mmCIF file of C-alpha atoms in Angstrom:
data_model
loop_
_atom_site.group_PDB
_atom_site.id
_atom_site.type_symbol
_atom_site.label_atom_id
_atom_site.label_comp_id
_atom_site.label_asym_id
_atom_site.label_seq_id
_atom_site.Cartn_x
_atom_site.Cartn_y
_atom_site.Cartn_z
ATOM 1 C CA MET A 10 -0.639 -0.361 -0.422
ATOM 2 C CA LYS A 11 1.497 3.585 -1.046
ATOM 3 C CA ARG A 12 1.438 5.587 2.006
ATOM 4 C CA GLN A 13 -0.537 8.419 1.728
ATOM 5 C CA THR A 14 0.580 12.634 1.489
ATOM 6 C CA ARG A 15 -0.006 14.978 3.752
ATOM 7 C CA SER A 16 -2.331 16.880 0.625
ATOM 8 C CA GLU A 17 -4.282 13.667 -0.289
ATOM 9 C CA ALA A 18 -4.992 13.766 3.597
ATOM 10 C CA ARG A 19 -5.873 17.390 3.663
ATOM 11 C CA GLU A 20 -8.690 15.938 0.689
ATOM 12 C CA ALA A 21 -9.643 13.517 3.085
ATOM 13 C CA ALA A 22 -10.426 15.531 6.084
ATOM 14 C CA PHE A 23 -12.308 18.221 3.374
ATOM 15 C CA THR A 24 -14.467 14.575 2.774
ATOM 16 C CA GLN A 25 -15.459 14.631 6.044
ATOM 17 C CA ILE A 26 -15.276 18.106 7.352
ATOM 18 C CA PHE A 27 -18.305 18.468 4.523
ATOM 19 C CA GLN A 28 -19.855 15.383 5.354
ATOM 20 C CA ILE A 29 -20.740 16.956 9.135
ATOM 21 C CA ASN A 30 -21.773 19.415 7.911
ATOM 22 C CA GLN A 31 -24.780 18.349 5.676
ATOM 23 C CA HIS A 32 -25.364 15.125 8.048
ATOM 24 C CA GLY A 33 -23.821 15.927 11.885
ATOM 25 C CA GLU A 34 -22.572 11.899 10.927
ATOM 26 C CA GLU A 35 -20.809 11.177 14.516
ATOM 27 C CA LEU A 36 -17.371 11.644 14.241
ATOM 28 C CA ASP A 37 -16.484 8.049 15.056
ATOM 29 C CA ALA A 38 -18.064 6.077 12.220
ATOM 30 C CA MET A 39 -17.226 8.607 9.222
ATOM 31 C CA ILE A 40 -13.615 7.922 10.262
ATOM 32 C CA GLU A 41 -14.243 4.130 10.709
ATOM 33 C CA GLU A 42 -15.729 4.261 7.667
ATOM 34 C CA LEU A 43 -13.098 6.224 6.090
ATOM 35 C CA LEU A 44 -10.349 4.045 6.315
ATOM 36 C CA ASN A 45 -12.549 1.579 5.031
ATOM 37 C CA GLU A 46 -12.939 2.793 2.039
ATOM 38 C CA LYS A 47 -9.812 3.784 1.921
ATOM 39 C CA PRO A 48 -7.213 2.769 3.861
ATOM 40 C CA GLU A 49 -4.259 4.831 3.324
ATOM 41 C CA CYS A 50 -5.937 7.520 5.598
ATOM 42 C CA GLU A 51 -4.076 4.956 8.584
ATOM 43 C CA ASP A 52 -0.714 6.960 7.585
ATOM 44 C CA ASN A 53 -2.353 10.433 8.717
ATOM 45 C CA LEU A 54 -5.139 9.552 10.891
ATOM 46 C CA GLY A 55 -4.327 11.974 14.012
ATOM 47 C CA TYR A 56 -3.567 15.088 11.823
ATOM 48 C CA ILE A 57 -7.217 14.089 10.205
ATOM 49 C CA GLN A 58 -9.097 13.435 13.547
ATOM 50 C CA THR A 59 -7.653 16.615 14.526
ATOM 51 C CA VAL A 60 -9.038 19.045 11.708
ATOM 52 C CA VAL A 61 -12.548 17.191 11.690
ATOM 53 C CA SER A 62 -12.594 17.819 15.078
ATOM 54 C CA GLY A 63 -11.109 21.438 15.945
ATOM 55 C CA VAL A 64 -12.995 22.661 13.033
ATOM 56 C CA ARG A 65 -16.542 20.581 14.580
ATOM 57 C CA GLU A 66 -15.132 22.424 17.422
ATOM 58 C CA LYS A 67 -13.996 25.500 16.509
ATOM 59 C CA ARG A 68 -17.068 25.926 13.841
ATOM 60 C CA ASP A 69 -18.497 29.077 15.746
ATOM 61 C CA GLU A 70 -14.996 31.225 15.530
ATOM 62 C CA LEU A 71 -13.763 30.550 12.164
ATOM 63 C CA ILE A 72 -17.451 31.670 10.520
ATOM 64 C CA ALA A 73 -17.186 34.692 12.123
ATOM 65 C CA GLU A 74 -13.898 35.118 11.185
ATOM 66 C CA ILE A 75 -14.084 34.366 7.620
ATOM 67 C CA GLU A 76 -17.364 36.162 7.951
ATOM 68 C CA LYS A 77 -14.928 39.638 8.322
ATOM 69 C CA TYR A 78 -13.102 38.873 4.506
ATOM 70 C CA LEU A 79 -16.389 38.740 3.136
ATOM 71 C CA LYS A 80 -17.855 41.895 0.355
ATOM 72 C CA PRO A 81 -19.757 43.913 2.672
ATOM 73 C CA GLY A 82 -23.070 42.983 2.583
ATOM 74 C CA TRP A 83 -22.137 39.373 1.939
ATOM 75 C CA THR A 84 -23.077 36.451 4.523
ATOM 76 C CA VAL A 85 -21.586 32.962 4.786
ATOM 77 C CA LYS A 86 -25.030 31.374 4.056
ATOM 78 C CA ARG A 87 -23.746 32.866 1.249
ATOM 79 C CA LEU A 88 -21.073 31.011 -0.159
ATOM 80 C CA SER A 89 -20.558 27.398 -1.550
ATOM 81 C CA LYS A 90 -21.011 24.697 1.393
ATOM 82 C CA VAL A 91 -17.566 23.863 -0.859
ATOM 83 C CA SER A 92 -16.177 27.311 -0.002
ATOM 84 C CA LEU A 93 -16.649 27.039 3.045
ATOM 85 C CA THR A 94 -15.480 23.891 4.603
ATOM 86 C CA ILE A 95 -12.209 24.755 2.820
ATOM 87 C CA LEU A 96 -12.316 27.262 4.321
ATOM 88 C CA LYS A 97 -12.971 25.681 7.530
ATOM 89 C CA LEU A 98 -9.699 23.381 6.984
ATOM 90 C CA ALA A 99 -6.832 26.315 6.343
ATOM 91 C CA LEU A 100 -8.320 28.776 8.723
ATOM 92 C CA TYR A 101 -8.115 26.013 10.396
ATOM 93 C CA GLU A 102 -4.668 24.667 10.192
ATOM 94 C CA ILE A 103 -3.338 28.191 9.973
ATOM 95 C CA GLN A 104 -4.647 29.270 13.602
ATOM 96 C CA TYR A 105 -4.271 26.341 15.532
ATOM 97 C CA LEU A 106 -1.997 23.080 13.673
ATOM 98 C CA ASP A 107 1.604 24.933 14.321
ATOM 99 C CA ASP A 108 2.899 22.043 11.331
ATOM 100 C CA VAL A 109 1.349 23.753 8.618
ATOM 101 C CA PRO A 110 3.276 26.344 7.257
ATOM 102 C CA GLU A 111 1.181 29.293 5.809
ATOM 103 C CA LYS A 112 1.356 29.079 2.884
ATOM 104 C CA VAL A 113 0.568 25.076 2.237
ATOM 105 C CA ALA A 114 -2.372 26.116 3.492
ATOM 106 C CA ILE A 115 -3.021 29.009 1.441
ATOM 107 C CA ASN A 116 -1.517 26.503 -1.352
ATOM 108 C CA GLU A 117 -3.790 22.813 -0.331
ATOM 109 C CA ALA A 118 -7.294 24.854 0.106
ATOM 110 C CA VAL A 119 -7.068 26.558 -3.763
ATOM 111 C CA ASN A 120 -5.771 23.342 -4.998
ATOM 112 C CA LEU A 121 -9.431 21.485 -3.340
ATOM 113 C CA ALA A 122 -11.382 24.772 -4.483
ATOM 114 C CA LYS A 123 -9.507 23.832 -8.472
ATOM 115 C CA LYS A 124 -10.550 20.345 -7.350
ATOM 116 C CA PHE A 125 -13.888 20.804 -5.640
ATOM 117 C CA GLY A 126 -15.283 24.313 -6.465
ATOM 118 C CA ALA A 127 -17.015 26.047 -9.270
ATOM 119 C CA ASP A 128 -15.025 27.964 -11.721
ATOM 120 C CA ASN A 129 -14.409 31.124 -8.828
ATOM 121 C CA ASP A 130 -14.195 29.519 -5.245
ATOM 122 C CA ALA A 131 -9.805 29.421 -6.058
ATOM 123 C CA LYS A 132 -10.199 32.795 -5.714
ATOM 124 C CA PHE A 133 -11.542 33.374 -3.759
ATOM 125 C CA VAL A 134 -10.594 31.475 -1.517
ATOM 126 C CA ASN A 135 -7.155 32.621 -2.457
ATOM 127 C CA GLY A 136 -8.447 36.383 -1.763
ATOM 128 C CA VAL A 137 -10.040 35.700 1.937
ATOM 129 C CA LEU A 138 -7.110 33.336 3.344
ATOM 130 C CA ALA A 139 -4.715 36.852 1.990
ATOM 131 C CA SER A 140 -6.856 39.089 3.218
ATOM 132 C CA PHE A 141 -7.498 37.111 6.471
ATOM 133 C CA LEU A 142 -3.106 36.541 6.676
ATOM 134 C CA SER A 143 -2.565 40.641 5.713
ATOM 135 C CA SER A 144 -4.730 41.272 8.821
ATOM 136 C CA ARG A 145 -2.521 39.000 10.917
#
């Protein structure tokens, strides 16, 4: 079995966060299902669990942070579920994980948006995260 990269682990974490947001599933059951579908996630299970549970715990704080960088009149309700999930994941990494450089978190977020989002999602995600970093 090939070793899983951090990018692949981040993608797995993204799908888990997205599922929790959509279906409110139990984390333990979701992780078990993930490992059945993608056994290679075992390599980065600590990271995946940390990020998924961290995003869930800090949800309101992360959303409040995202709202600061939206255009006037916009709320998170107007964002695609994909963009919102990616932004929460990236902000969590930037704010709470010391082993993920800010530039890596942004680059990975943009790549996730390109893969899973609509046409303008990558540009939008990059803009919000760049604004967040420049305000620090």
